[in-house]
Amino acid sequence: MGSSTENSAFFPTRNPHALDHVPGGSSGGSAAAVASQMALAALGSDTGGSIRQPASFCGVVGLKPTYSRVSRYGLVAFGSSLDQIGPIAATVKDVGKILGVIAGKDPHDSTSLAVEVPDYLDGIEKPVKDLKIGLPREYFRAGISDVVKNKIQTGLKLLEALGCQMVEIELPHTDYAIATYYVIAMAEASSNLARFDGVRYGLRVRGDGNLSGMYRETRDAGFGAEVKRRIVLGTFVLSSGYYDAYYLKAQKVRTLIKQDFENAFEKVDVIISPTSPTPPFRIGEKSNDPLAMYLSDIFTITANLVGVPGISIPCGKTPEGLPVGMQILGKHFAEPRLLHLAHVFEQAGGFSL
Amino acid sequence: MEYEAVIGLEVHAQLLTRSKIFCSCSTQFGAPPNTNTCPVCLGFPGALPVLNREAVIMAVKAAMALECTINPVSIFARKNYFYPDLPKGYQISQYDKPLAEHGHILLSGNGQPKKIGIKRVHVEEDAGKSIHDGFADSDRYSYIDLNRSGTPLIEIVSDPDINSPAEAYDYLTRMKVILEYLEVCDGNMEEGSLRCDANVSVRPAGERKLGTKTELKNLNSFRFLQKALEYEIARQIGVLKSGAPLEQETRLWNTAEQRTISMRSKEEAHDYRYFPEPDLPPLVVNAEWQAQIRAMMPELPETKKDRFIKQYGIPEYDAGVLTSSRALADFFEQTVASGASPKAASNWIMGDLLRDLKEFNKGIEASPVKPREIAALIGLIECGEISGKMAKDVFEAMFREAKSPHQVIQERGLKQITNSAEIEKVIREIIANNPKTYEQYRAGKKATFGFFVGQVMQATKGQANPQLVNKLLKSILDS
């Protein structure tokens, strides 16, 4: 859980591009395995950017599909209304191939949809023409490190040269996205993690011999600090007396953020931003500052709140050799368009700008 | 000061689906512990619920029979609490948008019908079962059986319209009959397929404001419901009369001590942290589906009762008794369909049959006497083969030995004597043997007629046709 793998129950994963840096998270292991060529491809689970941000940090391609595109059956749930499984691979084509295999309706997941699964590689080689790319004013306003900003702007210039048109757009409720996301994700997580109570799964600590003692001590010993923080916050926002002010309000803001995206996609075909406002950070650099860690999710969490697909592709490296990632978001079920644009960018040398 | 009780009931009814509400495990009762289970109802990490369509149909039927408005869109919600027999740590239920609302039940009471409002009907899953005793190490451990986990339930919440334990009893009885008629619940309180909690408060008669309420749990029989309410109402009145304040709390009915015992106070009440279940889309029961379900609705008790009165010309009382269960009503109709006259069928079923069933503690479904045989028995009386009095004995044998009336009559030589010559012969013998009484009769003491009837019946072991005996005796004695 978290954006760095530093909360892992086992040990932190290292970034193959710089071993003293984090690989991103939470699916940092998957991204690092692909980046270090230990695996041709890997699956990740993305609740707020956990496929895209590590793909960005590790210089590989990671796709979070549309919510309901891939079955969640078998995925240990964190934020059930946000979670999606998706592929991580070195090339866009590999990501498309794997998506074709894992996408589709699953009778065991009531939230998966029976939308036809296309051939994701079909037409992927064609040039892009007259594609309108939305650049959210709010995303480029502040907080992005200069080196990331430079790389993304170089990438955008390449896309312009390839025939895309840049359009500045507005996503006016962006400022509320982080708070909204964490209220919903933590509420759902507090409930999803309740089953790890020592009765059936995982650790059991005997406690002082009574039931509540067993629960208390099992959960105290079995969960790490970040998980406990999220359970406590999630429990709080669902409590009677606070539900309306937090959880219900967050759901209302979620609807407003969805409307922001619907409005934006009336004007543009895709939305581009950095995947992460910063390049990979050093192990230990942010682990004592959960808020800073949460804020670094700003560009990725909205796709989960809204349910739209998002892909992170490499967009060159910093002078220190740390990968920078570019994120492309599309409408619901617009994976073919994302893969197409990403592939054209890859073929034009965009990955190693 | 006079006090008035205000009672609301929460009824949980297990639906008679073959599989569970969110997985395909069997709902069969009595299977070896933890065998009717799978990753979904065991709450495995990664498992997800898929709603059972049949459970929705049954729930909608129940809601329709309770005159509720069906919400075209209802929402599942998670009710979060920790307990070992709840493997996910939450129960999937419905909260602020239930399946159905605003219904009612009519209680006939003492001739004056009373409407009890139904606040809501919602769908949810049952938890597993904790078994705290019966094992060698029960002093140290509790055992969990998750066979019941995920069994479909409906929760039916009444308005606080009930004012006495007797009314609560009537309400629950009525509810049970309706659910049984619909074949959506077997109504078995002992096995827990029908469960009841009660919210009860008292207030000075005439007062509009509600008093402080107690939630009563563990009312797992009709008798316990009534007893617990009686106890609790008296207890609350006692507290108020002593001048002490009442506390809002949850109390358990203790059968052994015949009293309610405090379980937890308002401060200790659970905060269930309800929120919409993200693993299930909203439940849509649109007008079209509602119409389909409505078309599948069987005839309900009230309608059936009215039809019985009209169609069969039987008294309202009879119709009420006969429609008190769907099986009994079916039994009656089958008897009539087999050729019995309705009133005779009703008399035999309500009288001898129900009495014997009660004596042998059997349900109508297990009756050793079938509708066809009752019809045959009635036919035999009507055509004069046996007398009504003989029929009583025949019925007793039919019931105890599970034989047809013809069989019983044949085996016991019970056939009625309808041969005039044979009876005449007996009459003449009796007159010859009782000259004094005969003289008295002839002298005008007509009351001795009964004596002669008795003698004839005795001599024929009751097999002589009584009408014929009367007729022949009269003509011979008076000649």
Coordinates of C-alpha atoms in Angstrom, one line a residue, chain B residues 59-436:
Chain B
A59 CA -38.6 -10.8 -1.8
V60 CA -40.7 -8.9 -4.3
K61 CA -43.6 -11.4 -3.9
A62 CA -43.5 -10.9 -0.1
A63 CA -43.4 -7.2 -0.5
M64 CA -46.3 -7.2 -2.9
A65 CA -48.4 -9.5 -0.6
L66 CA -47.7 -6.9 2.2
E67 CA -49.1 -4.2 -0.1
C68 CA -45.7 -2.4 -0.3
T69 CA -44.5 -0.1 -3.0
I70 CA -41.6 -1.7 -4.8
N71 CA -38.7 0.7 -5.3
P72 CA -37.6 0.4 -9.0
V73 CA -34.1 1.0 -7.8
S74 CA -32.8 -0.2 -4.5
I75 CA -29.2 -0.2 -3.1
F76 CA -27.2 -2.8 -1.3
A77 CA -25.2 -1.6 1.7
R78 CA -22.6 -3.0 3.9
K79 CA -23.4 -3.3 7.6
N80 CA -20.0 -3.4 9.3
Y81 CA -19.4 -5.3 12.6
F82 CA -17.0 -7.8 14.0
Y83 CA -18.3 -11.2 14.9
P84 CA -16.7 -14.6 14.3
D85 CA -19.7 -16.0 12.4
L86 CA -19.6 -13.0 10.0
P87 CA -16.6 -13.9 7.8
K88 CA -16.4 -10.7 5.7
G89 CA -16.6 -8.4 8.8
Y90 CA -19.7 -6.9 7.2
Q91 CA -23.2 -8.1 6.2
I92 CA -24.5 -7.2 2.8
S93 CA -27.9 -5.7 3.5
Q94 CA -30.0 -2.7 2.3
Y95 CA -30.1 0.5 4.2
D96 CA -31.4 3.9 3.0
K97 CA -32.9 2.6 -0.2
P98 CA -34.6 -0.7 0.6
L99 CA -36.4 -2.9 -1.9
A100 CA -39.9 -2.0 -0.8
E101 CA -41.7 0.4 1.6
H102 CA -45.1 1.6 2.9
G103 CA -47.1 -1.6 3.1
H104 CA -49.5 -3.0 5.7
I105 CA -51.1 -6.1 7.2
L106 CA -54.7 -6.3 8.2
L107 CA -55.4 -8.0 11.5
S108 CA -59.0 -9.3 11.8
G109 CA -58.9 -9.2 15.6
N110 CA -62.2 -9.3 17.4
G111 CA -64.3 -8.5 14.4
Q112 CA -62.7 -5.1 14.2
P113 CA -60.0 -5.1 11.5
K114 CA -56.8 -3.2 12.4
K115 CA -54.1 -2.0 10.0
I116 CA -50.5 -2.5 11.0
G117 CA -48.1 -0.5 8.8
I118 CA -45.1 -2.1 7.2
K119 CA -42.3 0.4 7.1
R120 CA -39.9 -1.5 4.8
V121 CA -39.0 -4.8 3.3
H122 CA -35.3 -5.3 2.4
V123 CA -33.1 -8.1 1.2
E124 CA -29.9 -9.2 3.0
E125 CA -27.7 -12.2 3.6
D126 CA -27.7 -14.3 6.8
A127 CA -24.6 -14.7 9.0
G128 CA -23.2 -18.1 10.0
K129 CA -24.1 -19.7 13.3
S130 CA -22.0 -19.6 16.5
I131 CA -22.4 -22.7 18.6
H132 CA -21.5 -22.0 22.2
D133 CA -22.4 -25.2 23.9
G134 CA -22.8 -28.9 23.4
F135 CA -19.1 -29.7 22.8
A136 CA -16.6 -31.2 25.3
D137 CA -14.5 -28.0 25.2
S138 CA -17.5 -25.6 25.1
D139 CA -16.3 -24.0 28.3
R140 CA -13.2 -22.7 26.4
Y141 CA -14.3 -22.5 22.7
S142 CA -17.2 -21.6 20.5
Y143 CA -17.7 -23.4 17.2
I144 CA -18.7 -21.7 13.9
D145 CA -20.9 -23.3 11.2
L146 CA -20.9 -21.2 8.1
N147 CA -23.5 -23.3 6.2
R148 CA -26.1 -20.5 7.0
S149 CA -23.7 -17.7 5.9
G150 CA -25.2 -16.2 2.7
T151 CA -28.7 -17.6 3.1
P152 CA -31.1 -15.1 1.7
L153 CA -33.3 -13.2 4.1
I154 CA -35.9 -10.5 4.0
E155 CA -36.2 -8.2 6.9
I156 CA -39.8 -6.9 7.4
V157 CA -40.0 -3.9 9.7
S158 CA -43.4 -2.9 11.0
D159 CA -44.5 0.6 12.0
P160 CA -45.0 1.0 15.8
D161 CA -48.7 0.3 15.3
I162 CA -49.0 -2.8 17.6
N163 CA -50.5 -2.2 21.1
S164 CA -50.5 -5.5 22.8
P165 CA -48.7 -8.8 23.0
A166 CA -51.9 -10.5 21.6
E167 CA -51.7 -8.1 18.6
A168 CA -48.1 -8.9 18.1
Y169 CA -48.9 -12.6 18.2
D170 CA -51.7 -12.0 15.5
Y171 CA -49.3 -10.0 13.4
L172 CA -46.6 -12.6 13.4
T173 CA -49.1 -15.4 12.7
R174 CA -50.6 -13.4 9.8
M175 CA -47.1 -12.7 8.5
K176 CA -46.2 -16.4 8.7
V177 CA -49.4 -17.5 6.9
I178 CA -48.7 -15.0 4.1
L179 CA -45.1 -16.0 3.6
E180 CA -46.1 -19.7 3.6
Y181 CA -48.9 -19.0 1.1
L182 CA -46.3 -17.4 -1.2
E183 CA -43.9 -20.3 -0.7
V184 CA -41.1 -17.9 0.0
C185 CA -40.5 -19.0 3.6
D186 CA -41.3 -22.2 5.5
G187 CA -42.1 -20.2 8.7
N188 CA -40.2 -22.6 11.0
M189 CA -39.3 -20.6 14.1
E190 CA -37.6 -23.5 15.8
E191 CA -35.1 -23.9 12.9
G192 CA -34.7 -20.2 12.7
S193 CA -36.2 -19.7 9.3
L194 CA -38.5 -17.1 10.8
R195 CA -37.1 -14.8 13.5
C196 CA -38.5 -11.9 15.4
D197 CA -37.2 -8.9 17.3
A198 CA -39.4 -6.4 19.0
N199 CA -39.2 -2.7 19.8
V200 CA -41.4 -2.0 22.8
S201 CA -42.2 1.1 24.8
V202 CA -45.0 2.2 27.1
R203 CA -46.7 5.6 27.5
P204 CA -49.6 7.0 29.5
A205 CA -52.8 6.1 27.7
G206 CA -53.8 9.0 25.4
E207 CA -50.2 10.4 25.2
R208 CA -48.9 10.9 21.7
K209 CA -45.2 11.1 22.4
L210 CA -43.4 7.7 22.4
G211 CA -41.8 6.5 25.5
T212 CA -38.2 5.2 25.8
K213 CA -38.0 1.9 23.9
T214 CA -36.3 -1.4 24.5
E215 CA -35.2 -3.7 21.7
L216 CA -36.1 -7.3 22.6
K217 CA -34.1 -10.1 21.0
N218 CA -34.2 -13.9 21.2
L219 CA -37.9 -14.2 20.6
N220 CA -37.7 -17.5 18.7
S221 CA -41.2 -18.8 19.2
F222 CA -44.7 -17.3 19.1
R223 CA -45.1 -18.1 22.8
F224 CA -41.8 -16.4 23.7
L225 CA -42.8 -13.3 21.8
Q226 CA -46.0 -13.0 23.7
K227 CA -44.4 -13.8 27.1
A228 CA -41.4 -11.5 26.6
L229 CA -43.7 -8.6 25.6
E230 CA -46.0 -9.2 28.5
Y231 CA -43.0 -9.3 30.9
E232 CA -41.3 -6.3 29.3
I233 CA -44.5 -4.1 29.3
A234 CA -45.1 -4.9 33.0
R235 CA -41.4 -4.2 33.8
Q236 CA -41.4 -0.8 32.0
I237 CA -44.7 0.2 33.7
G238 CA -43.2 -0.8 37.0
V239 CA -40.1 1.3 36.5
L240 CA -42.2 4.3 35.4
K241 CA -44.5 3.9 38.4
S242 CA -41.5 3.8 40.8
G243 CA -40.6 7.2 39.3
A244 CA -37.3 6.0 37.8
P245 CA -36.4 6.8 34.2
L246 CA -36.3 4.1 31.6
E247 CA -33.1 3.4 29.7
Q248 CA -32.9 2.8 26.0
E249 CA -31.3 -0.6 25.7
T250 CA -31.3 -4.0 24.1
R251 CA -32.7 -6.8 26.2
L252 CA -32.7 -10.6 25.7
W253 CA -35.6 -12.9 26.6
N254 CA -34.3 -15.5 29.0
T255 CA -36.5 -18.6 28.6
A256 CA -35.2 -20.3 31.7
E257 CA -35.8 -17.3 34.0
Q258 CA -38.9 -16.2 32.1
R259 CA -37.7 -12.6 32.1
T260 CA -35.8 -10.1 29.9
I261 CA -32.2 -9.3 30.7
S262 CA -30.2 -6.3 29.7
M263 CA -27.7 -7.0 26.9
R264 CA -26.4 -3.6 26.1
S265 CA -27.2 0.0 26.7
K266 CA -27.6 2.8 24.1
E267 CA -24.1 3.9 24.7
E268 CA -22.8 0.4 23.8
A269 CA -25.0 0.1 20.7
H270 CA -23.1 -0.8 17.5
D271 CA -22.2 1.8 14.9
Y272 CA -22.7 -0.3 11.8
R273 CA -21.0 2.3 9.5
Y274 CA -23.4 1.5 6.6
F275 CA -22.3 2.5 3.2
P276 CA -23.3 1.5 -0.3
E277 CA -21.9 -1.9 -1.3
P278 CA -19.4 -1.1 -4.1
D279 CA -19.3 -4.8 -5.3
L280 CA -23.0 -4.8 -6.4
P281 CA -24.7 -2.5 -8.9
P282 CA -28.1 -1.0 -7.8
L283 CA -30.9 -3.5 -7.8
V284 CA -33.4 -2.6 -10.6
V285 CA -36.9 -4.0 -10.4
N286 CA -38.6 -2.1 -13.2
A287 CA -42.3 -2.0 -14.0
E288 CA -42.0 -4.8 -16.5
W289 CA -40.4 -7.2 -14.1
Q290 CA -42.8 -6.2 -11.3
A291 CA -45.7 -7.0 -13.6
Q292 CA -44.2 -10.4 -14.4
I293 CA -43.8 -11.2 -10.7
R294 CA -47.3 -9.9 -9.9
A295 CA -48.6 -12.3 -12.5
M296 CA -46.9 -15.2 -10.6
M297 CA -48.5 -14.3 -7.3
P298 CA -50.7 -17.0 -5.8
E299 CA -54.1 -16.3 -4.2
L300 CA -53.6 -14.8 -0.8
P301 CA -55.4 -15.9 2.4
E302 CA -57.9 -13.0 2.4
T303 CA -58.9 -13.5 -1.2
K304 CA -59.1 -17.2 -0.8
K305 CA -61.3 -16.8 2.3
D306 CA -63.7 -14.5 0.4
R307 CA -63.8 -16.9 -2.5
F308 CA -64.5 -19.9 -0.3
I309 CA -67.5 -18.1 1.2
K310 CA -68.8 -17.2 -2.2
Q311 CA -67.9 -20.3 -4.2
Y312 CA -68.7 -23.0 -1.6
G313 CA -71.4 -21.2 0.4
I314 CA -69.6 -22.1 3.7
P315 CA -69.8 -19.8 6.8
E316 CA -67.2 -17.1 7.3
Y317 CA -65.9 -18.9 10.3
D318 CA -65.3 -22.1 8.3
A319 CA -63.6 -20.2 5.5
G320 CA -61.3 -18.5 8.0
V321 CA -60.2 -21.7 9.6
L322 CA -59.8 -23.5 6.3
T323 CA -57.6 -20.7 4.8
S324 CA -55.4 -20.4 7.8
S325 CA -52.8 -22.3 5.9
R326 CA -52.4 -22.9 2.2
A327 CA -52.0 -26.7 2.7
L328 CA -55.3 -26.9 4.6
A329 CA -57.1 -24.8 2.0
D330 CA -55.8 -27.0 -0.7
F331 CA -56.9 -30.1 1.3
F332 CA -60.4 -28.7 1.6
E333 CA -60.6 -27.9 -2.1
Q334 CA -59.3 -31.3 -3.1
T335 CA -62.0 -32.9 -0.9
V336 CA -64.7 -30.9 -2.6
A337 CA -63.2 -31.6 -6.0
S338 CA -63.5 -35.3 -5.1
G339 CA -67.2 -35.0 -4.9
A340 CA -67.9 -34.0 -1.3
S341 CA -70.5 -31.4 -0.5
P342 CA -68.6 -28.3 0.8
K343 CA -70.3 -27.9 4.2
A344 CA -69.8 -31.6 5.0
A345 CA -66.2 -31.5 3.9
S346 CA -65.6 -28.4 6.0
N347 CA -67.3 -30.1 9.1
W348 CA -65.2 -33.2 8.8
I349 CA -61.9 -31.4 8.2
M350 CA -62.4 -28.8 10.9
G351 CA -63.8 -31.3 13.3
D352 CA -62.5 -34.9 13.3
L353 CA -59.5 -34.4 11.1
L354 CA -58.0 -31.3 12.8
R355 CA -58.7 -32.8 16.2
D356 CA -56.9 -36.1 15.3
L357 CA -54.0 -34.3 13.6
K358 CA -53.5 -32.2 16.7
E359 CA -53.7 -35.2 19.0
F360 CA -51.0 -37.0 16.9
N361 CA -49.1 -33.8 16.5
K362 CA -49.2 -34.0 12.7
G363 CA -49.4 -31.3 10.0
I364 CA -52.1 -31.4 7.4
E365 CA -49.4 -32.4 4.8
A366 CA -48.8 -35.6 6.8
S367 CA -52.4 -36.5 7.2
P368 CA -53.0 -40.3 6.9
V369 CA -56.5 -39.5 5.6
K370 CA -56.5 -38.1 2.1
P371 CA -59.0 -35.7 0.6
R372 CA -60.4 -38.4 -1.7
E373 CA -61.1 -40.6 1.3
I374 CA -62.9 -38.0 3.2
A375 CA -65.0 -37.3 0.1
A376 CA -65.7 -41.1 -0.1
L377 CA -66.8 -41.2 3.5
I378 CA -69.1 -38.3 3.1
G379 CA -70.5 -40.1 0.0
L380 CA -71.2 -43.2 2.0
I381 CA -73.2 -41.2 4.6
E382 CA -75.2 -39.4 2.0
C383 CA -76.2 -42.5 0.1
G384 CA -77.1 -44.1 3.4
E385 CA -74.5 -46.9 3.4
I386 CA -73.4 -45.9 6.9
S387 CA -74.9 -43.6 9.5
G388 CA -73.3 -40.4 10.7
K389 CA -72.6 -42.1 14.0
M390 CA -70.9 -45.1 12.3
A391 CA -69.0 -42.7 10.2
K392 CA -67.3 -41.3 13.3
D393 CA -65.9 -44.7 14.1
V394 CA -65.0 -45.4 10.5
F395 CA -63.1 -42.1 10.4
E396 CA -61.2 -43.0 13.6
A397 CA -60.1 -46.2 12.0
M398 CA -59.2 -44.5 8.8
F399 CA -57.0 -42.1 10.6
R400 CA -55.3 -44.5 12.9
E401 CA -54.8 -47.3 10.4
A402 CA -54.5 -45.2 7.3
K403 CA -57.2 -47.2 5.5
S404 CA -59.9 -46.2 3.0
P405 CA -63.5 -46.0 4.4
H406 CA -64.5 -49.0 2.2
Q407 CA -61.7 -51.1 3.7
V408 CA -62.7 -50.2 7.2
I409 CA -66.4 -51.0 6.6
Q410 CA -65.6 -54.3 5.0
E411 CA -63.1 -55.4 7.6
R412 CA -65.5 -54.6 10.5
G413 CA -68.7 -55.6 8.8
L414 CA -70.0 -52.1 9.5
K415 CA -72.3 -51.9 6.6
Q416 CA -75.5 -50.2 7.3
I417 CA -78.7 -52.4 7.3
T418 CA -81.0 -50.9 4.8
N419 CA -83.1 -54.0 4.2
S420 CA -86.7 -53.2 5.5
A421 CA -87.6 -56.8 6.0
E422 CA -84.6 -57.4 8.2
I423 CA -85.2 -54.4 10.3
E424 CA -89.0 -55.2 10.5
K425 CA -88.1 -58.6 11.9
V426 CA -85.9 -57.1 14.6
I427 CA -88.7 -54.6 15.5
R428 CA -91.3 -57.3 15.9
E429 CA -89.0 -59.3 18.1
I430 CA -88.4 -56.3 20.4
I431 CA -92.2 -55.6 20.6
A432 CA -92.7 -59.2 21.6
N433 CA -90.1 -59.0 24.3
N434 CA -91.3 -55.8 25.7
P435 CA -95.2 -56.1 25.9
K436 CA -95.5 -53.6 28.8

